[in-house]
Amino acid sequence: MLNQQKKIGIALVLAAATLLIAAFLAVPFGAAPAVRTVLTVIGIVMLLVAAPIMWKDGMTKIKAQPWRKGSLHTMRQSGFFDIVMLMLIVAAVMLALGVFGHVTYNATLNKHVALAGGTASTLEEARLIPEFVEYNFNKDLNLIAGSYGVFYIIALVLAAASAVALVYMRLVSPVVRADESLQRAHRVYRMVAQYAAAIFVVMIMLFPIYWMIISSFKTSTELLAPVPTLWPKEFMWENYPNVLNRAPFVKYLVNTLVTTAFMMLGELTIGVMAAYGFAKGEFKGREFMFMLVLGALMVPIQVTFVPIYVFIARLNTIDTYMGVILPNLVSAYFIFMLRQNFMAVDNSYIEAGKVDGMGRFGTIFHVLCPMCKPTLITVSIISFINGWNSYFWPKMVTKTEASRTIAVGVQQLKNTFAGMEVSNYNEIMAGAVMAIVPIIALFLILQKYIMTGMSKAAMK
């Protein structure tokens, strides 16, 4: 258990970390320099106060012990030591690139200054020469020479982080090992740091969604302001009704539901049949044909969309549901995923089904599908999401509102701001919010099936 002394020290360290993070975040939020200085100073003082409180017991235990000759060996036993050495190697490489870029920069500058018929040691001095053309100089620089300062900064940051880590392992780690209570305190630090890092990553990932939702309630003028606002000055609730009035948004939703449902049904049905054949079927060329399916995963859509478009045009299905659905009825990835899952099912279950008089279709739908239910649900969800968010192919084959899907319809909203002073990006954001609501709701409700199905498909 942590004693009262350690609890006070933990509270001081966590408070100091919070103040230092606040001082760091105060820079992009435009806080006054005095505020940043006060937060930084208070945070550092709290760390200095917490250090003797946390380390007192450990320092007492090792005070009489001389520094052992094997301390380097002890440090090397830590897995983190290898990471620190890798950081130092990368820092050395960055420093070498920075030096090379700096030398190349100076050589290029001297060459252009000589061509201009003047003398200068810096770019500012060279700009005073009338014949010096800065555009030609910048164009003549390579990537390393033009960014040598960045390499210096990266090398400095990595070297500083490595130095701090080495000092910690050499001076702090022995104290931590000597004090069991301090080890518990450090476990608390790691847990808090993990939660803080997870929250930070989640905030970064969710910020675009937050920005889209908030922007959907702003005016066009506020949305296009040079200084962005994180909260609307005035909520414009009428943006959502305006979207429904400016474009046939309900029609887009219906079109998307119809095409997505048929694509999901086709990918699921064909995927199950093909996966059964590749997993449990016995016929010549099975492995070769499966390799062809895997090869289809490596072909980008940019290569295939021209012949597919020509094929759809010859079928006279441009600007129809069939034109959107037909190229998306089969998914090589889903075949692979289901095949891996079917292979994990023991053949004894299939033999038992045959004994009960089941044929192939009975075996598939009454034996394999129930046993692979999480994967089938996962495939259905992913297929629905892919069909709902599909933009490239529907953009190619839909020409009118009769078959236009919601992803294309949201993009078409930018053409409906006639008569307005500025573009209606706020209404576009409102349309995007309405478009993602079904996907987010579906994911939140069925996310456990997605994780279960993915894990089972990867076990084989």
Coordinates of C-alpha atoms in Angstrom, one line a residue:
M1 CA 0.0 0.0 0.0
L2 CA 1.1 3.6 -0.6
N3 CA 1.8 5.6 2.5
Q4 CA 0.6 9.1 3.0
Q5 CA 4.0 10.5 1.9
K6 CA 3.8 8.7 -1.4
K7 CA 0.2 9.8 -2.0
I8 CA 1.2 13.4 -1.5
G9 CA 4.1 13.0 -3.9
I10 CA 1.9 11.4 -6.5
A11 CA -0.6 14.2 -6.2
L12 CA 2.1 16.8 -6.6
V13 CA 3.6 15.0 -9.7
L14 CA 0.2 14.6 -11.4
A15 CA -0.7 18.2 -10.7
A16 CA 2.7 19.4 -12.0
A17 CA 2.2 17.3 -15.2
T18 CA -1.3 18.8 -15.7
L19 CA 0.1 22.4 -15.3
L20 CA 3.0 21.8 -17.7
I21 CA 0.6 20.3 -20.3
A22 CA -1.7 23.3 -19.8
A23 CA 1.2 25.6 -20.4
F24 CA 2.1 23.7 -23.6
L25 CA -1.5 23.8 -24.9
A26 CA -1.7 27.5 -24.0
V27 CA 0.5 28.3 -27.0
P28 CA -2.0 27.2 -29.8
F29 CA -4.9 28.7 -27.9
G30 CA -3.2 32.1 -27.8
A31 CA -2.9 32.5 -24.0
A32 CA -0.9 35.4 -22.6
P33 CA 2.9 34.8 -22.2
A34 CA 2.5 35.6 -18.5
V35 CA 0.0 32.8 -18.0
R36 CA 2.3 30.3 -19.8
T37 CA 5.2 31.4 -17.6
V38 CA 3.3 31.1 -14.4
L39 CA 1.9 27.6 -15.3
T40 CA 5.4 26.4 -16.2
V41 CA 7.1 27.8 -13.1
I42 CA 4.5 26.4 -10.8
G43 CA 4.7 23.0 -12.5
I44 CA 8.5 22.9 -12.2
V45 CA 8.4 24.0 -8.6
M46 CA 5.9 21.2 -7.8
L47 CA 8.1 18.6 -9.4
L48 CA 11.1 19.8 -7.4
V49 CA 9.0 19.6 -4.2
A50 CA 7.7 16.2 -5.1
A51 CA 11.2 14.7 -5.9
P52 CA 12.6 14.5 -2.3
I53 CA 9.2 13.4 -0.9
M54 CA 9.1 10.5 -3.4
W55 CA 12.7 9.5 -3.2
K56 CA 13.5 9.9 0.5
D57 CA 13.0 6.3 1.5
G58 CA 14.8 4.9 -1.6
M59 CA 17.8 7.3 -1.2
T60 CA 18.1 6.3 2.5
K61 CA 18.4 2.6 1.5
I62 CA 21.1 3.1 -1.1
K63 CA 22.9 6.0 0.5
A64 CA 25.6 3.8 2.0
Q65 CA 26.0 1.7 -1.2
P66 CA 28.8 2.8 -3.6
W67 CA 28.1 3.0 -7.2
R68 CA 28.6 -0.5 -8.6
K69 CA 30.8 -1.2 -11.5
G70 CA 28.1 -3.3 -13.0
S71 CA 25.6 -0.4 -13.3
L72 CA 26.0 -0.3 -17.1
H73 CA 25.3 -4.1 -17.3
T74 CA 22.1 -3.5 -15.1
M75 CA 21.0 -0.7 -17.5
R76 CA 21.5 -3.0 -20.5
Q77 CA 19.2 -5.6 -19.0
S78 CA 16.4 -3.2 -19.4
G79 CA 14.5 -3.5 -22.7
F80 CA 14.2 0.2 -22.8
F81 CA 18.0 0.6 -23.1
D82 CA 18.0 -0.9 -26.6
I83 CA 15.3 1.7 -27.6
V84 CA 17.4 4.5 -26.2
M85 CA 20.4 3.3 -28.2
L86 CA 18.3 3.2 -31.4
M87 CA 17.2 6.8 -30.7
L88 CA 20.9 7.8 -30.4
I89 CA 21.7 6.1 -33.7
V90 CA 18.8 7.8 -35.4
A91 CA 19.9 11.1 -33.8
A92 CA 23.4 10.6 -35.2
V93 CA 22.0 9.9 -38.7
M94 CA 19.8 13.0 -38.5
L95 CA 22.8 15.0 -37.5
A96 CA 24.9 13.7 -40.3
L97 CA 22.1 14.5 -42.8
G98 CA 21.8 18.0 -41.3
V99 CA 25.5 18.6 -41.7
F100 CA 25.5 17.4 -45.2
G101 CA 22.4 19.5 -46.0
H102 CA 24.1 22.6 -44.4
V103 CA 27.2 22.2 -46.4
T104 CA 25.2 21.7 -49.6
Y105 CA 23.1 24.7 -48.8
N106 CA 26.2 26.9 -48.3
A107 CA 27.8 25.6 -51.5
T108 CA 24.6 26.3 -53.5
L109 CA 24.3 29.7 -52.1
N110 CA 28.0 30.6 -52.9
K111 CA 27.5 29.3 -56.5
H112 CA 24.4 31.6 -57.0
V113 CA 26.1 34.5 -55.3
A114 CA 29.1 34.1 -57.6
L115 CA 26.9 34.0 -60.7
A116 CA 25.2 37.2 -59.5
G117 CA 28.7 38.8 -59.3
G118 CA 28.6 39.7 -55.6
T119 CA 29.7 38.4 -52.2
A120 CA 27.5 37.2 -49.4
S121 CA 27.7 34.7 -46.6
T122 CA 23.9 34.5 -45.8
L123 CA 20.7 34.5 -47.7
E124 CA 19.7 37.9 -46.3
E125 CA 22.9 39.4 -47.6
A126 CA 22.4 37.7 -51.0
R127 CA 19.0 39.3 -51.3
L128 CA 20.6 42.7 -51.4
I129 CA 22.4 41.8 -54.6
P130 CA 20.3 43.0 -57.6
E131 CA 21.3 40.1 -59.9
F132 CA 20.6 37.4 -57.3
V133 CA 17.5 35.4 -58.2
E134 CA 16.1 33.7 -55.0
Y135 CA 13.7 31.6 -57.0
N136 CA 16.5 29.9 -59.0
F137 CA 18.4 29.4 -55.7
N138 CA 15.5 27.7 -54.0
K139 CA 14.8 25.5 -57.1
D140 CA 18.4 24.4 -57.1
L141 CA 18.3 23.2 -53.5
N142 CA 17.7 19.5 -52.9
L143 CA 15.4 18.2 -50.2
I144 CA 18.1 17.7 -47.6
A145 CA 19.7 21.1 -48.2
G146 CA 16.4 22.9 -48.1
S147 CA 15.4 21.2 -44.8
Y148 CA 18.8 20.9 -43.0
G149 CA 17.4 22.8 -40.0
V150 CA 14.6 20.2 -39.5
F151 CA 17.3 17.4 -39.4
Y152 CA 19.2 19.4 -36.7
I153 CA 16.0 19.8 -34.7
I154 CA 15.1 16.1 -34.9
A155 CA 18.7 15.2 -33.9
L156 CA 18.6 17.6 -31.0
V157 CA 15.2 16.3 -29.7
L158 CA 16.2 12.6 -30.0
A159 CA 19.6 13.3 -28.3
A160 CA 17.9 15.2 -25.4
A161 CA 15.3 12.5 -25.0
S162 CA 18.0 9.8 -24.9
A163 CA 20.1 11.8 -22.4
V164 CA 17.1 12.1 -20.1
A165 CA 16.3 8.4 -20.4
L166 CA 19.9 7.4 -19.6
V167 CA 20.0 9.7 -16.6
Y168 CA 16.7 8.2 -15.4
M169 CA 18.0 4.7 -15.8
R170 CA 21.3 5.5 -14.1
L171 CA 20.2 7.6 -11.2
V172 CA 16.4 7.2 -10.7
S173 CA 16.0 3.5 -11.5
P174 CA 18.2 2.3 -8.6
V175 CA 16.2 4.4 -6.2
V176 CA 13.0 3.0 -7.5
R177 CA 14.2 -0.6 -7.2
A178 CA 15.2 0.1 -3.6
D179 CA 11.8 1.3 -2.6
E180 CA 8.8 -1.0 -3.2
S181 CA 6.3 1.8 -2.4
L182 CA 8.0 4.0 -5.0
Q183 CA 7.5 1.2 -7.5
R184 CA 3.8 1.2 -6.8
A185 CA 3.8 5.0 -7.4
H186 CA 5.5 4.5 -10.7
R187 CA 2.9 2.0 -11.7
V188 CA 0.3 4.7 -11.0
Y189 CA 2.2 7.1 -13.2
R190 CA 2.3 4.6 -16.0
M191 CA -1.4 3.9 -15.7
V192 CA -2.2 7.6 -15.7
A193 CA 0.1 8.2 -18.7
Q194 CA -1.5 5.3 -20.6
Y195 CA -5.0 6.7 -20.0
A196 CA -3.9 10.2 -20.9
A197 CA -2.2 9.0 -24.1
A198 CA -5.4 7.0 -25.0
I199 CA -7.6 10.0 -24.4
F200 CA -5.3 12.2 -26.4
V201 CA -5.3 9.8 -29.4
V202 CA -9.1 9.5 -29.2
M203 CA -9.5 13.3 -29.1
I204 CA -7.3 13.6 -32.2
M205 CA -9.4 10.9 -34.0
L206 CA -12.7 12.4 -33.0
F207 CA -11.8 16.0 -33.6
P208 CA -12.8 16.0 -37.3
I209 CA -16.2 14.6 -36.4
Y210 CA -16.6 17.2 -33.7
W211 CA -15.5 20.0 -36.1
M212 CA -18.0 18.7 -38.7
I213 CA -20.9 18.7 -36.2
I214 CA -20.0 22.1 -34.8
S215 CA -19.5 23.6 -38.2
S216 CA -23.0 22.4 -39.3
F217 CA -24.5 24.9 -36.7
K218 CA -22.4 27.9 -37.8
T219 CA -23.1 30.6 -40.3
S220 CA -21.1 30.6 -43.5
T221 CA -19.3 33.7 -42.5
E222 CA -18.2 32.3 -39.2
L223 CA -17.2 29.0 -40.8
L224 CA -14.9 30.8 -43.3
A225 CA -13.5 33.3 -40.7
P226 CA -9.6 33.5 -40.7
V227 CA -9.6 32.6 -37.0
P228 CA -11.6 29.4 -36.5
T229 CA -13.9 29.1 -33.5
L230 CA -14.4 25.9 -31.5
W231 CA -18.0 26.8 -30.6
P232 CA -20.6 28.6 -32.7
K233 CA -21.3 32.2 -31.7
E234 CA -24.9 31.6 -32.8
F235 CA -26.5 28.2 -33.5
M236 CA -28.0 28.1 -36.9
W237 CA -30.6 25.3 -36.5
E238 CA -32.1 26.0 -39.9
N239 CA -29.1 24.6 -41.7
Y240 CA -30.6 21.1 -41.5
P241 CA -34.0 22.1 -43.0
N242 CA -32.2 24.1 -45.6
V243 CA -30.3 20.9 -46.7
L244 CA -33.6 19.0 -47.2
N245 CA -35.0 22.0 -49.2
R246 CA -32.0 22.6 -51.4
A247 CA -31.5 19.0 -52.6
P248 CA -33.6 15.8 -52.6
F249 CA -31.8 14.5 -49.6
V250 CA -34.5 11.9 -48.8
K251 CA -34.2 10.5 -52.3
Y252 CA -30.4 10.2 -51.8
L253 CA -31.1 8.3 -48.6
V254 CA -33.5 5.9 -50.3
N255 CA -31.1 5.3 -53.2
T256 CA -28.3 4.6 -50.8
L257 CA -30.4 2.2 -48.8
V258 CA -31.5 0.3 -51.9
T259 CA -28.1 0.0 -53.5
T260 CA -26.3 -0.8 -50.2
A261 CA -28.8 -3.5 -49.3
F262 CA -28.4 -5.3 -52.6
M263 CA -24.6 -5.0 -52.5
M264 CA -24.5 -6.4 -49.0
L265 CA -26.8 -9.3 -49.9
G266 CA -24.7 -10.1 -53.0
E267 CA -21.4 -9.9 -51.3
L268 CA -22.7 -12.0 -48.4
T269 CA -24.3 -14.7 -50.5
I270 CA -21.6 -15.1 -53.1
G271 CA -18.9 -14.8 -50.4
V272 CA -20.4 -17.6 -48.3
M273 CA -20.8 -19.9 -51.4
A274 CA -17.3 -19.2 -52.6
A275 CA -15.7 -19.5 -49.2
Y276 CA -17.4 -22.9 -48.7
G277 CA -16.0 -24.2 -51.9
F278 CA -12.4 -22.9 -51.2
A279 CA -12.5 -24.1 -47.5
K280 CA -14.4 -27.5 -47.7
G281 CA -14.6 -28.3 -51.4
E282 CA -12.4 -30.8 -53.1
F283 CA -11.7 -30.2 -56.8
K284 CA -8.8 -29.7 -59.1
G285 CA -7.3 -26.2 -59.2
R286 CA -8.9 -25.1 -55.9
E287 CA -5.7 -23.5 -54.6
F288 CA -4.9 -21.9 -57.9
M289 CA -8.3 -20.3 -58.1
F290 CA -8.0 -19.1 -54.6
M291 CA -4.7 -17.5 -55.4
L292 CA -6.5 -15.7 -58.2
V293 CA -9.0 -14.4 -55.7
L294 CA -6.2 -13.2 -53.5
G295 CA -4.6 -11.6 -56.6
A296 CA -7.8 -9.6 -57.1
L297 CA -7.1 -7.9 -53.7
M298 CA -3.9 -6.5 -55.2
V299 CA -5.5 -4.8 -58.2
P300 CA -6.4 -1.2 -57.5
I301 CA -9.8 0.1 -58.6
Q302 CA -8.1 2.8 -60.7
V303 CA -6.9 0.0 -63.0
T304 CA -10.3 -1.8 -63.4
F305 CA -12.8 1.0 -63.4
V306 CA -12.4 1.9 -67.1
P307 CA -13.2 -1.6 -68.4
I308 CA -16.0 -2.0 -65.8
Y309 CA -17.4 1.4 -66.9
V310 CA -17.3 0.3 -70.6
F311 CA -19.1 -3.0 -69.6
I312 CA -21.8 -1.2 -67.6
A313 CA -22.3 1.3 -70.5
R314 CA -22.8 -1.5 -73.0
L315 CA -25.4 -3.1 -70.7
N316 CA -27.2 0.3 -70.8
T317 CA -27.3 0.6 -67.0
I318 CA -25.6 4.0 -66.6
D319 CA -27.5 6.1 -64.1
T320 CA -29.4 3.1 -62.7
Y321 CA -29.4 1.1 -59.5
M322 CA -28.0 -1.8 -61.5
G323 CA -25.0 0.2 -62.6
V324 CA -24.1 1.0 -59.0
I325 CA -24.8 -2.5 -57.7
L326 CA -23.5 -4.9 -60.3
P327 CA -19.7 -4.2 -60.0
N328 CA -20.0 -4.5 -56.2
L329 CA -21.7 -7.8 -55.9
V330 CA -18.5 -9.7 -55.1
S331 CA -15.7 -9.0 -52.6
A332 CA -12.5 -10.9 -52.8
Y333 CA -11.7 -9.8 -49.2
F334 CA -14.9 -11.2 -47.8
I335 CA -14.3 -14.5 -49.6
F336 CA -10.9 -14.7 -48.0
M337 CA -12.2 -13.7 -44.6
L338 CA -15.1 -16.3 -44.7
R339 CA -12.9 -19.0 -46.1
Q340 CA -10.4 -18.6 -43.2
N341 CA -13.3 -18.8 -40.7
F342 CA -14.9 -21.9 -42.4
M343 CA -11.5 -23.7 -42.4
A344 CA -11.5 -23.4 -38.6
V345 CA -14.7 -25.5 -38.4
D346 CA -13.9 -29.2 -37.9
N347 CA -15.0 -31.4 -40.7
S348 CA -16.8 -33.7 -38.2
Y349 CA -19.6 -31.2 -38.0
I350 CA -20.1 -31.4 -41.7
E351 CA -20.0 -35.2 -41.6
A352 CA -22.6 -35.1 -38.9
G353 CA -24.8 -32.9 -41.0
K354 CA -24.5 -35.3 -43.9
V355 CA -25.5 -38.2 -41.7
D356 CA -28.7 -36.2 -40.8
G357 CA -29.4 -36.0 -44.5
M358 CA -28.3 -32.4 -45.2
G359 CA -27.0 -31.4 -48.6
R360 CA -24.4 -28.8 -49.4
F361 CA -26.8 -25.9 -48.9
G362 CA -28.2 -27.4 -45.7
T363 CA -24.7 -27.8 -44.4
I364 CA -23.8 -24.2 -45.2
F365 CA -26.9 -22.6 -43.8
H366 CA -27.5 -24.9 -40.8
V367 CA -24.0 -25.9 -39.7
L368 CA -21.3 -23.4 -41.0
C369 CA -23.3 -20.2 -40.9
P370 CA -24.5 -20.6 -37.3
M371 CA -21.0 -21.5 -36.1
C372 CA -19.5 -18.5 -37.9
K373 CA -22.2 -16.1 -37.0
P374 CA -19.9 -13.3 -35.6
T375 CA -17.9 -13.3 -38.8
L376 CA -21.0 -13.2 -41.0
I377 CA -22.3 -10.3 -39.0
T378 CA -19.0 -8.6 -39.3
V379 CA -19.0 -9.1 -43.1
S380 CA -22.5 -7.7 -43.3
I381 CA -21.6 -4.6 -41.3
I382 CA -18.4 -3.9 -43.2
S383 CA -20.3 -4.4 -46.5
F384 CA -23.0 -2.0 -45.4
I385 CA -20.5 0.6 -44.3
N386 CA -18.5 0.3 -47.6
G387 CA -21.7 0.6 -49.7
W388 CA -23.0 3.5 -47.7
N389 CA -19.7 5.5 -47.9
S390 CA -19.0 4.6 -51.5
Y391 CA -18.3 7.7 -53.6
F392 CA -15.9 7.0 -56.5
W393 CA -18.0 4.5 -58.5
P394 CA -21.5 6.1 -57.8
K395 CA -19.9 9.4 -58.9
M396 CA -18.9 7.8 -62.2
V397 CA -22.2 6.1 -63.1
T398 CA -24.9 8.4 -61.6
K399 CA -25.9 11.5 -63.5
T400 CA -29.2 12.5 -62.0
E401 CA -31.0 12.5 -58.6
A402 CA -32.9 9.4 -59.7
S403 CA -30.0 7.1 -58.7
R404 CA -27.5 9.4 -57.0
T405 CA -26.3 8.1 -53.6
I406 CA -25.9 10.2 -50.4
A407 CA -22.1 10.4 -50.6
V408 CA -22.4 12.0 -54.1
G409 CA -25.4 14.0 -53.0
V410 CA -23.5 15.7 -50.2
Q411 CA -20.8 16.7 -52.7
Q412 CA -23.6 18.1 -54.9
L413 CA -24.8 20.5 -52.2
K414 CA -21.9 22.9 -53.0
N415 CA -23.7 23.6 -56.3
T416 CA -26.8 24.9 -54.5
F417 CA -25.6 28.1 -53.0
A418 CA -26.9 30.4 -55.8
G419 CA -28.0 33.7 -54.4
M420 CA -25.9 33.4 -51.2
E421 CA -23.0 35.7 -50.4
V422 CA -20.5 32.9 -49.7
S423 CA -20.5 29.2 -50.3
N424 CA -22.8 27.1 -48.2
Y425 CA -20.1 25.0 -46.4
N426 CA -22.2 25.0 -43.3
E427 CA -25.0 23.3 -45.1
I428 CA -22.6 20.8 -46.6
M429 CA -21.4 20.0 -43.1
A430 CA -25.0 19.5 -42.0
G431 CA -25.6 17.1 -44.9
A432 CA -22.4 15.2 -44.0
V433 CA -23.7 14.9 -40.4
M434 CA -27.0 13.4 -41.5
A435 CA -25.1 11.0 -43.8
I436 CA -22.9 9.6 -41.1
V437 CA -25.5 9.2 -38.4
P438 CA -26.7 5.7 -39.6
I439 CA -23.1 4.5 -39.8
I440 CA -22.1 5.7 -36.4
A441 CA -25.3 4.2 -34.8
L442 CA -24.7 0.9 -36.6
F443 CA -21.1 0.7 -35.4
L444 CA -21.9 1.6 -31.8
I445 CA -24.6 -1.0 -31.6
L446 CA -22.7 -3.8 -33.3
Q447 CA -19.1 -3.1 -32.6
K448 CA -18.6 -6.2 -30.4
Y449 CA -19.5 -8.4 -33.4
I450 CA -17.0 -6.6 -35.5
M451 CA -14.2 -7.2 -33.0
T452 CA -15.2 -10.9 -32.5
G453 CA -15.5 -11.6 -36.2
M454 CA -12.2 -10.0 -37.0
S455 CA -10.4 -12.0 -34.3
K456 CA -11.9 -15.3 -35.3
A457 CA -11.1 -14.8 -38.9
A458 CA -7.4 -14.1 -38.0
M459 CA -7.1 -17.2 -35.8
K460 CA -6.8 -19.8 -38.6

